[in-house]
PDB file of C-alpha atoms in Angstrom:
ATOM      1  CA  ARG A  91      18.923  40.671   5.765  1.00  0.00           C
ATOM      2  CA  TRP A  92      16.839  37.540   5.190  1.00  0.00           C
ATOM      3  CA  HIS A  93      13.388  36.407   6.154  1.00  0.00           C
ATOM      4  CA  VAL A  94      13.701  32.606   6.421  1.00  0.00           C
ATOM      5  CA  TYR A  95      10.819  30.201   5.962  1.00  0.00           C
ATOM      6  CA  ALA A  96      11.575  26.610   6.974  1.00  0.00           C
ATOM      7  CA  LEU A  97       8.743  24.418   5.695  1.00  0.00           C
ATOM      8  CA  ASP A  98       7.815  20.923   6.868  1.00  0.00           C
ATOM      9  CA  PHE A  99       6.767  18.677   3.993  1.00  0.00           C
ATOM     10  CA  ARG A 100       3.358  17.039   4.287  1.00  0.00           C
ATOM     11  CA  GLY A 101       3.655  14.042   6.583  1.00  0.00           C
ATOM     12  CA  ASN A 102       6.568  15.629   8.488  1.00  0.00           C
ATOM     13  CA  GLY A 103       6.988  17.845  11.541  1.00  0.00           C
ATOM     14  CA  ARG A 104       4.007  20.110  12.187  1.00  0.00           C
ATOM     15  CA  SER A 105       2.487  19.619   8.743  1.00  0.00           C
ATOM     16  CA  GLY A 106      -0.562  17.423   8.398  1.00  0.00           C
ATOM     17  CA  TRP A 107      -0.557  13.759   7.411  1.00  0.00           C
ATOM     18  CA  VAL A 108      -2.168  12.790   4.134  1.00  0.00           C
ATOM     19  CA  PRO A 109      -1.532   9.042   4.041  1.00  0.00           C
ATOM     20  CA  ASP A 110      -0.130   7.553   0.819  1.00  0.00           C
ATOM     21  CA  THR A 111       0.083  10.907  -0.986  1.00  0.00           C
ATOM     22  CA  TYR A 112       3.810  11.445  -0.735  1.00  0.00           C
ATOM     23  CA  ARG A 113       5.087  11.749  -4.300  1.00  0.00           C
ATOM     24  CA  LEU A 114       7.499  14.307  -5.634  1.00  0.00           C
ATOM     25  CA  GLN A 115       4.804  16.142  -7.596  1.00  0.00           C
ATOM     26  CA  GLU A 116       2.656  16.448  -4.454  1.00  0.00           C
ATOM     27  CA  PHE A 117       5.520  17.952  -2.495  1.00  0.00           C
ATOM     28  CA  VAL A 118       6.192  20.339  -5.382  1.00  0.00           C
ATOM     29  CA  GLU A 119       2.575  21.468  -5.579  1.00  0.00           C
ATOM     30  CA  ASP A 120       2.417  22.138  -1.834  1.00  0.00           C
ATOM     31  CA  ASN A 121       5.527  24.309  -1.953  1.00  0.00           C
ATOM     32  CA  ALA A 122       4.446  26.009  -5.190  1.00  0.00           C
ATOM     33  CA  GLN A 123       1.307  27.213  -3.418  1.00  0.00           C
ATOM     34  CA  PHE A 124       3.457  28.656  -0.634  1.00  0.00           C
ATOM     35  CA  LEU A 125       5.811  30.246  -3.165  1.00  0.00           C
ATOM     36  CA  SER A 126       2.900  31.978  -4.864  1.00  0.00           C
ATOM     37  CA  GLN A 127       2.166  33.892  -1.635  1.00  0.00           C
ATOM     38  CA  LEU A 128       5.618  35.490  -1.352  1.00  0.00           C
ATOM     39  CA  LYS A 129       6.042  39.154  -2.164  1.00  0.00           C
ATOM     40  CA  ALA A 130       9.695  39.073  -3.179  1.00  0.00           C
ATOM     41  CA  PRO A 131      11.780  36.668  -5.308  1.00  0.00           C
ATOM     42  CA  PRO A 132      13.129  33.932  -2.978  1.00  0.00           C
ATOM     43  CA  VAL A 133      16.358  31.989  -2.774  1.00  0.00           C
ATOM     44  CA  LEU A 134      15.365  28.335  -2.515  1.00  0.00           C
ATOM     45  CA  ALA A 135      17.487  25.955  -0.480  1.00  0.00           C
ATOM     46  CA  GLY A 136      16.938  22.258   0.037  1.00  0.00           C
ATOM     47  CA  HIS A 137      18.745  19.146   1.202  1.00  0.00           C
ATOM     48  CA  SER A 138      18.220  15.710  -0.357  1.00  0.00           C
ATOM     49  CA  LEU A 139      14.498  15.411  -1.234  1.00  0.00           C
ATOM     50  CA  GLY A 140      14.178  19.111  -0.351  1.00  0.00           C
ATOM     51  CA  GLY A 141      16.848  19.895  -2.927  1.00  0.00           C
ATOM     52  CA  VAL A 142      14.999  17.875  -5.565  1.00  0.00           C
ATOM     53  CA  VAL A 143      11.795  19.818  -4.808  1.00  0.00           C
ATOM     54  CA  ALA A 144      13.643  23.149  -4.844  1.00  0.00           C
ATOM     55  CA  LEU A 145      15.182  22.316  -8.213  1.00  0.00           C
ATOM     56  CA  VAL A 146      11.791  21.487  -9.750  1.00  0.00           C
ATOM     57  CA  LEU A 147      10.313  24.685  -8.286  1.00  0.00           C
ATOM     58  CA  ALA A 148      13.175  26.834  -9.545  1.00  0.00           C
ATOM     59  CA  ALA A 149      12.753  25.465 -13.063  1.00  0.00           C
ATOM     60  CA  ARG A 150       8.984  26.021 -12.974  1.00  0.00           C
ATOM     61  CA  ASN A 151       9.417  29.582 -11.649  1.00  0.00           C
ATOM     62  CA  ALA A 152      12.605  30.652 -13.391  1.00  0.00           C
ATOM     63  CA  ASP A 153      11.454  34.302 -13.596  1.00  0.00           C
ATOM     64  CA  LYS A 154      10.597  34.456  -9.866  1.00  0.00           C
ATOM     65  CA  VAL A 155      13.514  32.677  -8.152  1.00  0.00           C
ATOM     66  CA  LYS A 156      16.556  34.733  -7.154  1.00  0.00           C
ATOM     67  CA  GLY A 157      18.885  31.866  -6.371  1.00  0.00           C
ATOM     68  CA  LEU A 158      19.069  28.129  -5.670  1.00  0.00           C
ATOM     69  CA  ILE A 159      21.068  26.165  -3.123  1.00  0.00           C
ATOM     70  CA  LEU A 160      21.191  22.411  -3.617  1.00  0.00           C
ATOM     71  CA  GLU A 161      22.497  20.519  -0.615  1.00  0.00           C
ATOM     72  CA  ASP A 162      23.606  17.043  -1.723  1.00  0.00           C
ATOM     73  CA  ALA A 163      20.579  16.440  -3.943  1.00  0.00           C
ATOM     74  CA  PRO A 164      20.708  13.731  -6.664  1.00  0.00           C
ATOM     75  CA  ILE A 165      20.709  15.260 -10.147  1.00  0.00           C
ATOM     76  CA  THR A 166      20.008  12.346 -12.483  1.00  0.00           C
ATOM     77  CA  PRO A 167      17.070   9.943 -12.120  1.00  0.00           C
ATOM     78  CA  GLU A 168      19.538   7.063 -12.222  1.00  0.00           C
ATOM     79  CA  SER A 169      21.470   8.469  -9.287  1.00  0.00           C
ATOM     80  CA  TYR A 170      18.252   9.141  -7.398  1.00  0.00           C
ATOM     81  CA  ARG A 171      17.073   5.582  -7.910  1.00  0.00           C
ATOM     82  CA  THR A 172      20.393   4.228  -6.649  1.00  0.00           C
ATOM     83  CA  VAL A 173      20.156   6.346  -3.501  1.00  0.00           C
ATOM     84  CA  ILE A 174      16.652   5.060  -2.756  1.00  0.00           C
ATOM     85  CA  GLU A 175      17.542   1.446  -3.378  1.00  0.00           C
ATOM     86  CA  SER A 176      20.565   1.693  -1.093  1.00  0.00           C
ATOM     87  CA  SER A 177      18.413   3.283   1.615  1.00  0.00           C
ATOM     88  CA  ARG A 178      15.683   0.625   1.777  1.00  0.00           C
ATOM     89  CA  ASP A 179      17.135  -1.158   4.796  1.00  0.00           C
ATOM     90  CA  MET A 180      17.719   2.104   6.636  1.00  0.00           C
ATOM     91  CA  PHE A 181      14.149   3.288   6.084  1.00  0.00           C
ATOM     92  CA  GLY A 182      12.918  -0.142   7.189  1.00  0.00           C
ATOM     93  CA  VAL A 183      14.853   0.094  10.454  1.00  0.00           C
ATOM     94  CA  TRP A 184      13.458   3.557  11.152  1.00  0.00           C
ATOM     95  CA  LEU A 185       9.875   2.442  10.614  1.00  0.00           C
ATOM     96  CA  GLU A 186      10.349  -0.746  12.643  1.00  0.00           C
ATOM     97  CA  LEU A 187      11.675   1.299  15.604  1.00  0.00           C
ATOM     98  CA  LYS A 188       8.844   3.804  15.239  1.00  0.00           C
ATOM     99  CA  HIS A 189       6.258   1.004  15.338  1.00  0.00           C
ATOM    100  CA  ARG A 190       7.850  -0.535  18.435  1.00  0.00           C
ATOM    101  CA  ALA A 191       8.008   2.715  20.421  1.00  0.00           C
ATOM    102  CA  GLN A 192       5.100   3.780  22.630  1.00  0.00           C
ATOM    103  CA  SER A 193       6.376   7.355  22.995  1.00  0.00           C
ATOM    104  CA  GLU A 194       8.887   9.810  21.567  1.00  0.00           C
ATOM    105  CA  GLY A 195      11.118   9.192  24.577  1.00  0.00           C
ATOM    106  CA  GLU A 196      11.065   5.449  24.066  1.00  0.00           C
ATOM    107  CA  LEU A 197      11.851   5.963  20.389  1.00  0.00           C
ATOM    108  CA  GLY A 198      14.926   7.985  21.410  1.00  0.00           C
ATOM    109  CA  LEU A 199      16.140   5.064  23.580  1.00  0.00           C
ATOM    110  CA  LEU A 200      15.614   2.593  20.722  1.00  0.00           C
ATOM    111  CA  LEU A 201      17.545   4.856  18.369  1.00  0.00           C
ATOM    112  CA  ALA A 202      20.345   5.141  20.928  1.00  0.00           C
ATOM    113  CA  GLN A 203      20.631   1.362  21.033  1.00  0.00           C
ATOM    114  CA  GLN A 204      20.502   1.092  17.232  1.00  0.00           C
ATOM    115  CA  TYR A 205      23.244   3.699  16.660  1.00  0.00           C
ATOM    116  CA  ALA A 206      25.373   3.033  19.775  1.00  0.00           C
ATOM    117  CA  ARG A 207      28.394   2.049  17.704  1.00  0.00           C
ATOM    118  CA  PHE A 208      28.144   4.795  15.115  1.00  0.00           C
ATOM    119  CA  PRO A 209      30.856   7.488  15.444  1.00  0.00           C
ATOM    120  CA  GLY A 210      29.665  11.041  15.769  1.00  0.00           C
ATOM    121  CA  VAL A 211      26.149  10.184  17.021  1.00  0.00           C
ATOM    122  CA  THR A 212      25.419  12.501  19.930  1.00  0.00           C
ATOM    123  CA  SER A 213      22.572  12.656  22.454  1.00  0.00           C
ATOM    124  CA  SER A 214      21.400  15.910  20.849  1.00  0.00           C
ATOM    125  CA  TRP A 215      21.194  14.220  17.456  1.00  0.00           C
ATOM    126  CA  LEU A 216      19.301  11.252  18.926  1.00  0.00           C
ATOM    127  CA  LEU A 217      16.747  13.526  20.607  1.00  0.00           C
ATOM    128  CA  TYR A 218      16.269  15.561  17.465  1.00  0.00           C
ATOM    129  CA  PHE A 219      15.952  12.528  15.217  1.00  0.00           C
ATOM    130  CA  ALA A 220      13.531  10.851  17.612  1.00  0.00           C
ATOM    131  CA  LYS A 221      11.293  13.910  17.451  1.00  0.00           C
ATOM    132  CA  CYS A 222      11.447  13.981  13.627  1.00  0.00           C
ATOM    133  CA  LEU A 223      10.728  10.278  13.306  1.00  0.00           C
ATOM    134  CA  TRP A 224       7.919  10.390  15.861  1.00  0.00           C
ATOM    135  CA  GLN A 225       6.204  13.130  13.854  1.00  0.00           C
ATOM    136  CA  LEU A 226       6.618  11.281  10.540  1.00  0.00           C
ATOM    137  CA  ASP A 227       3.630   9.579   8.887  1.00  0.00           C
ATOM    138  CA  SER A 228       4.414   5.840   8.715  1.00  0.00           C
ATOM    139  CA  THR A 229       3.200   5.776   5.101  1.00  0.00           C
ATOM    140  CA  PHE A 230       5.687   8.467   4.057  1.00  0.00           C
ATOM    141  CA  PHE A 231       8.098   6.094   2.327  1.00  0.00           C
ATOM    142  CA  ASN A 232       5.487   3.908   0.609  1.00  0.00           C
ATOM    143  CA  ALA A 233       5.439   5.663  -2.766  1.00  0.00           C
ATOM    144  CA  LEU A 234       9.205   6.086  -2.723  1.00  0.00           C
ATOM    145  CA  LEU A 235       9.948   2.434  -2.055  1.00  0.00           C
ATOM    146  CA  ARG A 236       7.105   0.695  -3.893  1.00  0.00           C
ATOM    147  CA  GLY A 237       7.240   2.572  -7.196  1.00  0.00           C
ATOM    148  CA  PHE A 238      10.141   4.931  -7.761  1.00  0.00           C
ATOM    149  CA  ASP A 239       9.117   5.694 -11.370  1.00  0.00           C
ATOM    150  CA  ASP A 240       5.727   6.895 -10.218  1.00  0.00           C
ATOM    151  CA  PHE A 241       7.203   8.765  -7.234  1.00  0.00           C
ATOM    152  CA  ALA A 242       9.753  10.716  -9.312  1.00  0.00           C
ATOM    153  CA  ARG A 243       7.844  10.918 -12.582  1.00  0.00           C
ATOM    154  CA  GLY A 244       9.383  13.461 -14.944  1.00  0.00           C
ATOM    155  CA  TYR A 245      12.387  14.283 -12.762  1.00  0.00           C
ATOM    156  CA  ASP A 246      15.702  14.902 -14.476  1.00  0.00           C
ATOM    157  CA  GLY A 247      17.855  17.566 -12.885  1.00  0.00           C
ATOM    158  CA  ARG A 248      19.906  18.067 -16.046  1.00  0.00           C
ATOM    159  CA  GLN A 249      16.854  19.167 -18.027  1.00  0.00           C
ATOM    160  CA  LEU A 250      15.602  21.287 -15.139  1.00  0.00           C
ATOM    161  CA  LEU A 251      18.917  23.092 -14.697  1.00  0.00           C
ATOM    162  CA  ALA A 252      18.833  24.075 -18.389  1.00  0.00           C
ATOM    163  CA  LYS A 253      15.675  26.102 -17.643  1.00  0.00           C
ATOM    164  CA  ILE A 254      17.181  27.999 -14.712  1.00  0.00           C
ATOM    165  CA  SER A 255      18.883  31.345 -15.178  1.00  0.00           C
ATOM    166  CA  CYS A 256      19.552  32.241 -11.529  1.00  0.00           C
ATOM    167  CA  PRO A 257      22.838  31.411  -9.746  1.00  0.00           C
ATOM    168  CA  VAL A 258      23.031  27.917  -8.286  1.00  0.00           C
ATOM    169  CA  LEU A 259      25.224  26.824  -5.370  1.00  0.00           C
ATOM    170  CA  CYS A 260      25.682  23.070  -5.106  1.00  0.00           C
ATOM    171  CA  LEU A 261      26.946  21.722  -1.756  1.00  0.00           C
ATOM    172  CA  ARG A 262      28.357  18.208  -1.635  1.00  0.00           C
ATOM    173  CA  GLY A 263      29.147  16.347   1.564  1.00  0.00           C
ATOM    174  CA  GLU A 264      31.715  13.681   2.300  1.00  0.00           C
ATOM    175  CA  THR A 265      30.785  10.507   0.400  1.00  0.00           C
ATOM    176  CA  LYS A 266      32.309   8.254   3.089  1.00  0.00           C
ATOM    177  CA  LEU A 267      29.799   9.785   5.547  1.00  0.00           C
ATOM    178  CA  GLY A 268      26.761   9.277   3.333  1.00  0.00           C
ATOM    179  CA  ALA A 269      26.776  12.086   0.773  1.00  0.00           C
ATOM    180  CA  VAL A 270      24.821  10.979  -2.317  1.00  0.00           C
ATOM    181  CA  MET A 271      25.967  13.188  -5.192  1.00  0.00           C
ATOM    182  CA  THR A 272      28.198  11.224  -7.540  1.00  0.00           C
ATOM    183  CA  ASP A 273      31.506  12.262  -9.068  1.00  0.00           C
ATOM    184  CA  GLU A 274      29.826  12.069 -12.492  1.00  0.00           C
ATOM    185  CA  GLU A 275      27.123  14.515 -11.430  1.00  0.00           C
ATOM    186  CA  ILE A 276      29.674  16.965 -10.039  1.00  0.00           C
ATOM    187  CA  SER A 277      31.744  16.735 -13.210  1.00  0.00           C
ATOM    188  CA  TRP A 278      28.694  17.345 -15.362  1.00  0.00           C
ATOM    189  CA  LEU A 279      27.614  20.322 -13.254  1.00  0.00           C
ATOM    190  CA  GLN A 280      31.085  21.896 -13.464  1.00  0.00           C
ATOM    191  CA  HIS A 281      31.411  21.461 -17.232  1.00  0.00           C
ATOM    192  CA  ALA A 282      27.852  21.890 -18.512  1.00  0.00           C
ATOM    193  CA  CYS A 283      26.430  24.517 -16.173  1.00  0.00           C
ATOM    194  CA  HIS A 284      28.325  27.827 -16.076  1.00  0.00           C
ATOM    195  CA  LYS A 285      25.828  29.299 -13.580  1.00  0.00           C
ATOM    196  CA  VAL A 286      26.514  26.496 -11.067  1.00  0.00           C
ATOM    197  CA  LYS A 287      29.188  26.699  -8.341  1.00  0.00           C
ATOM    198  CA  CYS A 288      30.067  23.398  -6.627  1.00  0.00           C
ATOM    199  CA  VAL A 289      31.504  23.313  -3.118  1.00  0.00           C
ATOM    200  CA  GLN A 290      32.795  20.234  -1.293  1.00  0.00           C
ATOM    201  CA  ILE A 291      32.201  20.145   2.466  1.00  0.00           C
ATOM    202  CA  GLY A 292      34.416  17.896   4.576  1.00  0.00           C
ATOM    203  CA  GLY A 293      37.284  15.640   3.495  1.00  0.00           C
TER     204      GLY A 293
END
């Protein structure tokens, strides 16, 4: 019953690279242009940064969006900043491996060595992640890591959710496995937003 569009952000996948233009507002504008071409009201779904973009879009197009699915997206700017700061080393490792690799296949081998002791890492995941990382613009994280305030200017999920009238499904993963939504954010969503349903996935 659904026509699904899965979009690659600029600098990712099959979308073009636009070096050093990877700020939240730029991702939002790209997706807003796509949204304007749709004939029917969409349900927006996004994970992590995709969830942040979807939330901004839903608030900006409250009369055109049918529903919103947030998959472990930070709600408050404080929480978002904490997530980014705690991810600096991880992003650095990814970029260092990408710079060392001469091919996507070699990148897969480097990732396999890096994550050899991590439980749950499969060959399928390594191949998929190697492809994603190989297609990523190396400047993608610059704005995020060098100036968070500029990257996320104006973002506050609490204010944005107040502008949304459509149903919202919020999916939260297992925090021990890397989920980023905080207990405080979940509590706020459950008490302050009657249109939001929160679902915990995993433990």
